[in-house]
Short mmCIF file of N, CA and C in Angstrom, two decimals:
data_model
loop_
_atom_site.label_atom_id
_atom_site.label_comp_id
_atom_site.label_asym_id
_atom_site.label_seq_id
_atom_site.Cartn_x
_atom_site.Cartn_y
_atom_site.Cartn_z
N MET B 1 26.34 3.08 9.22
CA MET B 1 27.76 3.23 9.38
C MET B 1 28.13 4.63 8.91
N GLN B 2 29.02 5.23 9.63
CA GLN B 2 29.49 6.56 9.26
C GLN B 2 30.95 6.45 8.86
N ILE B 3 31.30 7.08 7.75
CA ILE B 3 32.66 7.09 7.24
C ILE B 3 33.07 8.53 7.01
N THR B 4 34.29 8.86 7.40
CA THR B 4 34.82 10.20 7.16
C THR B 4 35.82 10.12 6.01
N ILE B 5 35.64 11.00 5.04
CA ILE B 5 36.51 11.02 3.86
C ILE B 5 37.05 12.43 3.67
N ASP B 6 38.34 12.53 3.45
CA ASP B 6 38.95 13.81 3.11
C ASP B 6 38.95 13.94 1.59
N LEU B 7 38.30 14.98 1.09
CA LEU B 7 38.23 15.21 -0.35
C LEU B 7 38.98 16.49 -0.69
N PRO B 8 39.73 16.47 -1.79
CA PRO B 8 40.46 17.67 -2.19
C PRO B 8 39.51 18.81 -2.55
N GLU B 9 39.90 20.01 -2.22
CA GLU B 9 39.09 21.19 -2.51
C GLU B 9 38.82 21.31 -4.01
N LYS B 10 39.81 20.95 -4.85
CA LYS B 10 39.62 21.02 -6.30
C LYS B 10 38.47 20.13 -6.76
N LEU B 11 38.26 19.02 -6.08
CA LEU B 11 37.14 18.15 -6.40
C LEU B 11 35.84 18.72 -5.85
N LEU B 12 35.87 19.21 -4.63
CA LEU B 12 34.67 19.73 -3.97
C LEU B 12 34.08 20.94 -4.68
N GLN B 13 34.91 21.71 -5.36
CA GLN B 13 34.40 22.91 -6.02
C GLN B 13 33.41 22.59 -7.14
N HIS B 14 33.38 21.33 -7.58
CA HIS B 14 32.47 20.92 -8.65
C HIS B 14 31.13 20.40 -8.14
N PHE B 15 30.95 20.40 -6.83
CA PHE B 15 29.74 19.83 -6.24
C PHE B 15 29.05 20.83 -5.33
N ASN B 16 27.77 20.63 -5.18
CA ASN B 16 26.98 21.38 -4.21
C ASN B 16 27.23 20.71 -2.86
N ARG B 17 27.89 21.38 -1.96
CA ARG B 17 28.28 20.78 -0.68
C ARG B 17 27.07 20.33 0.14
N ASP B 18 25.97 21.02 -0.02
CA ASP B 18 24.77 20.64 0.72
C ASP B 18 24.20 19.30 0.24
N ARG B 19 24.51 18.92 -0.98
CA ARG B 19 23.99 17.68 -1.57
C ARG B 19 24.95 16.50 -1.46
N LEU B 20 26.18 16.74 -1.03
CA LEU B 20 27.16 15.66 -1.00
C LEU B 20 26.73 14.48 -0.15
N ALA B 21 26.05 14.73 0.96
CA ALA B 21 25.61 13.64 1.82
C ALA B 21 24.64 12.70 1.09
N HIS B 22 23.97 13.19 0.06
CA HIS B 22 23.08 12.36 -0.76
C HIS B 22 23.78 11.84 -2.00
N GLU B 23 24.62 12.68 -2.60
CA GLU B 23 25.24 12.31 -3.88
C GLU B 23 26.27 11.19 -3.73
N ILE B 24 27.00 11.17 -2.63
CA ILE B 24 28.02 10.12 -2.46
C ILE B 24 27.37 8.75 -2.32
N PRO B 25 26.37 8.57 -1.43
CA PRO B 25 25.71 7.25 -1.38
C PRO B 25 25.05 6.87 -2.71
N GLU B 26 24.45 7.84 -3.39
CA GLU B 26 23.84 7.56 -4.69
C GLU B 26 24.89 7.06 -5.68
N ALA B 27 26.05 7.70 -5.69
CA ALA B 27 27.12 7.30 -6.60
C ALA B 27 27.60 5.88 -6.28
N LEU B 28 27.71 5.56 -5.00
CA LEU B 28 28.13 4.21 -4.61
C LEU B 28 27.08 3.17 -5.01
N VAL B 29 25.82 3.51 -4.85
CA VAL B 29 24.75 2.59 -5.24
C VAL B 29 24.77 2.37 -6.74
N ILE B 30 24.92 3.43 -7.51
CA ILE B 30 24.99 3.31 -8.97
C ILE B 30 26.17 2.43 -9.38
N GLN B 31 27.31 2.67 -8.77
CA GLN B 31 28.50 1.87 -9.09
C GLN B 31 28.27 0.40 -8.74
N ALA B 32 27.69 0.13 -7.57
CA ALA B 32 27.43 -1.26 -7.16
C ALA B 32 26.42 -1.92 -8.09
N TYR B 33 25.42 -1.17 -8.53
CA TYR B 33 24.42 -1.71 -9.45
C TYR B 33 25.05 -2.03 -10.80
N GLN B 34 25.84 -1.11 -11.32
CA GLN B 34 26.46 -1.35 -12.63
C GLN B 34 27.46 -2.50 -12.59
N ALA B 35 28.07 -2.72 -11.43
CA ALA B 35 28.99 -3.85 -11.28
C ALA B 35 28.24 -5.14 -10.94
N GLU B 36 26.90 -5.05 -10.92
CA GLU B 36 26.02 -6.18 -10.61
C GLU B 36 26.27 -6.76 -9.23
N LYS B 37 26.63 -5.89 -8.29
CA LYS B 37 26.81 -6.30 -6.89
C LYS B 37 25.50 -6.19 -6.12
N ILE B 38 24.60 -5.33 -6.59
CA ILE B 38 23.28 -5.20 -6.00
C ILE B 38 22.24 -5.24 -7.11
N THR B 39 21.02 -5.57 -6.73
CA THR B 39 19.94 -5.69 -7.71
C THR B 39 19.17 -4.38 -7.84
N HIS B 40 18.31 -4.37 -8.83
CA HIS B 40 17.41 -3.23 -9.06
C HIS B 40 16.59 -2.96 -7.80
N ALA B 41 16.05 -4.03 -7.21
CA ALA B 41 15.23 -3.87 -6.00
C ALA B 41 16.06 -3.32 -4.84
N GLU B 42 17.31 -3.76 -4.74
CA GLU B 42 18.18 -3.25 -3.66
C GLU B 42 18.47 -1.76 -3.84
N VAL B 43 18.60 -1.32 -5.08
CA VAL B 43 18.79 0.12 -5.34
C VAL B 43 17.63 0.88 -4.70
N GLY B 44 16.42 0.42 -4.95
CA GLY B 44 15.23 1.07 -4.40
C GLY B 44 15.21 1.06 -2.89
N ARG B 45 15.51 -0.10 -2.30
CA ARG B 45 15.49 -0.21 -0.83
C ARG B 45 16.55 0.68 -0.19
N ILE B 46 17.76 0.65 -0.73
CA ILE B 46 18.86 1.43 -0.14
C ILE B 46 18.57 2.92 -0.20
N LEU B 47 18.05 3.37 -1.33
CA LEU B 47 17.81 4.81 -1.52
C LEU B 47 16.41 5.26 -1.10
N GLY B 48 15.58 4.31 -0.68
CA GLY B 48 14.23 4.66 -0.25
C GLY B 48 13.33 5.09 -1.39
N LEU B 49 13.53 4.51 -2.57
CA LEU B 49 12.70 4.83 -3.73
C LEU B 49 11.46 3.95 -3.70
N SER B 50 10.32 4.52 -4.01
CA SER B 50 9.04 3.89 -3.72
C SER B 50 8.56 2.84 -4.72
N SER B 51 9.06 2.85 -5.94
CA SER B 51 8.55 1.90 -6.93
C SER B 51 9.63 1.55 -7.94
N ARG B 52 9.34 0.50 -8.71
CA ARG B 52 10.26 0.08 -9.77
C ARG B 52 10.47 1.22 -10.76
N TRP B 53 9.39 1.96 -11.06
CA TRP B 53 9.48 3.04 -12.03
C TRP B 53 10.32 4.20 -11.49
N THR B 54 10.26 4.42 -10.20
CA THR B 54 11.08 5.46 -9.59
C THR B 54 12.55 5.07 -9.67
N VAL B 55 12.83 3.79 -9.43
CA VAL B 55 14.21 3.29 -9.54
C VAL B 55 14.68 3.42 -10.99
N ASP B 56 13.83 3.01 -11.94
CA ASP B 56 14.19 3.14 -13.36
C ASP B 56 14.51 4.59 -13.72
N ALA B 57 13.68 5.51 -13.25
CA ALA B 57 13.90 6.93 -13.54
C ALA B 57 15.20 7.41 -12.92
N PHE B 58 15.48 6.99 -11.69
CA PHE B 58 16.73 7.36 -11.02
C PHE B 58 17.94 6.85 -11.82
N LEU B 59 17.90 5.58 -12.21
CA LEU B 59 19.02 5.00 -12.96
C LEU B 59 19.18 5.67 -14.32
N LYS B 60 18.07 5.97 -14.97
CA LYS B 60 18.13 6.64 -16.27
C LYS B 60 18.71 8.05 -16.12
N GLU B 61 18.25 8.77 -15.09
CA GLU B 61 18.75 10.12 -14.84
C GLU B 61 20.26 10.13 -14.63
N HIS B 62 20.78 9.05 -14.03
CA HIS B 62 22.21 8.97 -13.76
C HIS B 62 22.96 8.16 -14.82
N LYS B 63 22.26 7.90 -15.94
CA LYS B 63 22.85 7.22 -17.10
C LYS B 63 23.43 5.85 -16.75
N ALA B 64 22.75 5.16 -15.83
CA ALA B 64 23.15 3.81 -15.46
C ALA B 64 22.38 2.83 -16.33
N ASP B 65 23.07 1.85 -16.87
CA ASP B 65 22.43 0.85 -17.71
C ASP B 65 21.45 0.03 -16.89
N LEU B 66 20.26 -0.19 -17.44
CA LEU B 66 19.30 -1.06 -16.78
C LEU B 66 19.63 -2.50 -17.15
N HIS B 67 19.75 -3.35 -16.14
CA HIS B 67 20.02 -4.76 -16.37
C HIS B 67 18.69 -5.46 -16.59
N TYR B 68 18.49 -5.97 -17.77
CA TYR B 68 17.24 -6.64 -18.10
C TYR B 68 17.60 -7.80 -19.01
N ASP B 69 17.57 -9.01 -18.44
CA ASP B 69 17.98 -10.17 -19.22
C ASP B 69 16.78 -11.04 -19.58
N GLU B 70 17.06 -12.21 -20.15
CA GLU B 70 15.98 -13.10 -20.58
C GLU B 70 15.12 -13.56 -19.42
N ALA B 71 15.74 -13.77 -18.26
CA ALA B 71 14.97 -14.19 -17.08
C ALA B 71 13.99 -13.10 -16.66
N ASP B 72 14.42 -11.84 -16.72
CA ASP B 72 13.53 -10.73 -16.40
C ASP B 72 12.37 -10.67 -17.40
N LEU B 73 12.69 -10.86 -18.67
CA LEU B 73 11.67 -10.84 -19.71
C LEU B 73 10.64 -11.95 -19.48
N GLU B 74 11.12 -13.14 -19.17
CA GLU B 74 10.21 -14.26 -18.93
C GLU B 74 9.34 -13.99 -17.70
N HIS B 75 9.92 -13.46 -16.65
CA HIS B 75 9.16 -13.12 -15.44
C HIS B 75 8.07 -12.11 -15.77
N ASP B 76 8.41 -11.08 -16.53
CA ASP B 76 7.43 -10.06 -16.90
C ASP B 76 6.34 -10.63 -17.82
N ARG B 77 6.73 -11.55 -18.71
CA ARG B 77 5.76 -12.17 -19.61
C ARG B 77 4.74 -12.98 -18.81
N VAL B 78 5.21 -13.77 -17.85
CA VAL B 78 4.32 -14.58 -17.01
C VAL B 78 3.41 -13.67 -16.18
N SER B 79 3.97 -12.62 -15.62
CA SER B 79 3.17 -11.67 -14.83
C SER B 79 2.08 -11.04 -15.68
N LEU B 80 2.41 -10.66 -16.90
CA LEU B 80 1.43 -10.06 -17.80
C LEU B 80 0.32 -11.04 -18.13
N GLN B 81 0.68 -12.30 -18.39
CA GLN B 81 -0.34 -13.32 -18.67
C GLN B 81 -1.28 -13.49 -17.48
N GLN B 82 -0.71 -13.50 -16.27
CA GLN B 82 -1.53 -13.65 -15.07
C GLN B 82 -2.48 -12.46 -14.90
N LEU B 83 -1.98 -11.27 -15.14
CA LEU B 83 -2.82 -10.08 -15.03
C LEU B 83 -3.94 -10.09 -16.06
N ARG B 84 -3.60 -10.50 -17.28
CA ARG B 84 -4.63 -10.56 -18.33
C ARG B 84 -5.70 -11.60 -17.99
N ALA B 85 -5.26 -12.75 -17.47
CA ALA B 85 -6.22 -13.79 -17.10
C ALA B 85 -7.12 -13.30 -15.97
N LYS B 86 -6.54 -12.65 -15.00
CA LYS B 86 -7.31 -12.12 -13.88
C LYS B 86 -8.28 -11.04 -14.36
N SER B 87 -7.80 -10.19 -15.25
CA SER B 87 -8.62 -9.10 -15.78
C SER B 87 -9.79 -9.64 -16.60
N SER B 88 -9.54 -10.63 -17.44
CA SER B 88 -10.62 -11.17 -18.27
C SER B 88 -11.62 -11.94 -17.42
N HIS B 89 -11.15 -12.58 -16.35
CA HIS B 89 -12.06 -13.28 -15.45
C HIS B 89 -12.97 -12.28 -14.73
N SER B 90 -12.39 -11.21 -14.22
CA SER B 90 -13.21 -10.23 -13.50
C SER B 90 -14.13 -9.48 -14.46
N ALA B 91 -13.70 -9.31 -15.70
CA ALA B 91 -14.54 -8.60 -16.67
C ALA B 91 -15.77 -9.42 -17.03
N CYS B 92 -15.63 -10.73 -17.10
CA CYS B 92 -16.78 -11.55 -17.50
C CYS B 92 -17.66 -11.92 -16.32
N CYS B 93 -17.11 -11.96 -15.13
CA CYS B 93 -17.85 -12.50 -13.99
C CYS B 93 -18.29 -11.46 -12.98
N ASN B 94 -17.71 -10.32 -12.98
CA ASN B 94 -18.00 -9.32 -11.95
C ASN B 94 -18.49 -8.01 -12.54
N GLN B 95 -19.16 -8.09 -13.66
CA GLN B 95 -19.63 -6.85 -14.27
C GLN B 95 -20.78 -6.28 -13.44
N PRO B 96 -20.75 -4.99 -13.22
CA PRO B 96 -21.85 -4.39 -12.47
C PRO B 96 -23.14 -4.42 -13.29
N THR B 97 -24.23 -4.50 -12.59
CA THR B 97 -25.54 -4.47 -13.24
C THR B 97 -26.13 -3.09 -13.05
N PHE B 98 -26.56 -2.50 -14.13
CA PHE B 98 -27.15 -1.17 -14.06
C PHE B 98 -28.66 -1.31 -14.23
N VAL B 99 -29.39 -0.69 -13.35
CA VAL B 99 -30.85 -0.70 -13.42
C VAL B 99 -31.30 0.73 -13.66
N PHE B 100 -32.04 0.92 -14.73
CA PHE B 100 -32.53 2.25 -15.07
C PHE B 100 -34.00 2.35 -14.69
N PRO B 101 -34.38 3.37 -13.97
CA PRO B 101 -35.80 3.51 -13.60
C PRO B 101 -36.64 3.81 -14.84
N ASN B 102 -37.89 3.41 -14.79
CA ASN B 102 -38.81 3.72 -15.88
C ASN B 102 -39.09 5.21 -15.86
N VAL B 103 -38.95 5.81 -16.98
CA VAL B 103 -39.17 7.26 -17.07
C VAL B 103 -40.48 7.55 -17.73
#
């Protein structure tokens, strides 16, 4: 969707005009995220950010509060347990065998 907005010159003088096409959507995304209208993942999808860490860095750079509640903590805790279980299983069962030639 394309929207045309008339902005006062006094406001425009504070911005790099070449960056406005990026800064305005970013500002709207930040505002929607802080109002909890969109999720962390949606921030990434809308702005084309490649990873959770890239989204975190973007939000931090723009001083947007990261929403992280008990449900997020529990999800991360379960994910960590699964990764640890998978890692310990592969460490005990899939260890490479090294054969050294007789010297």
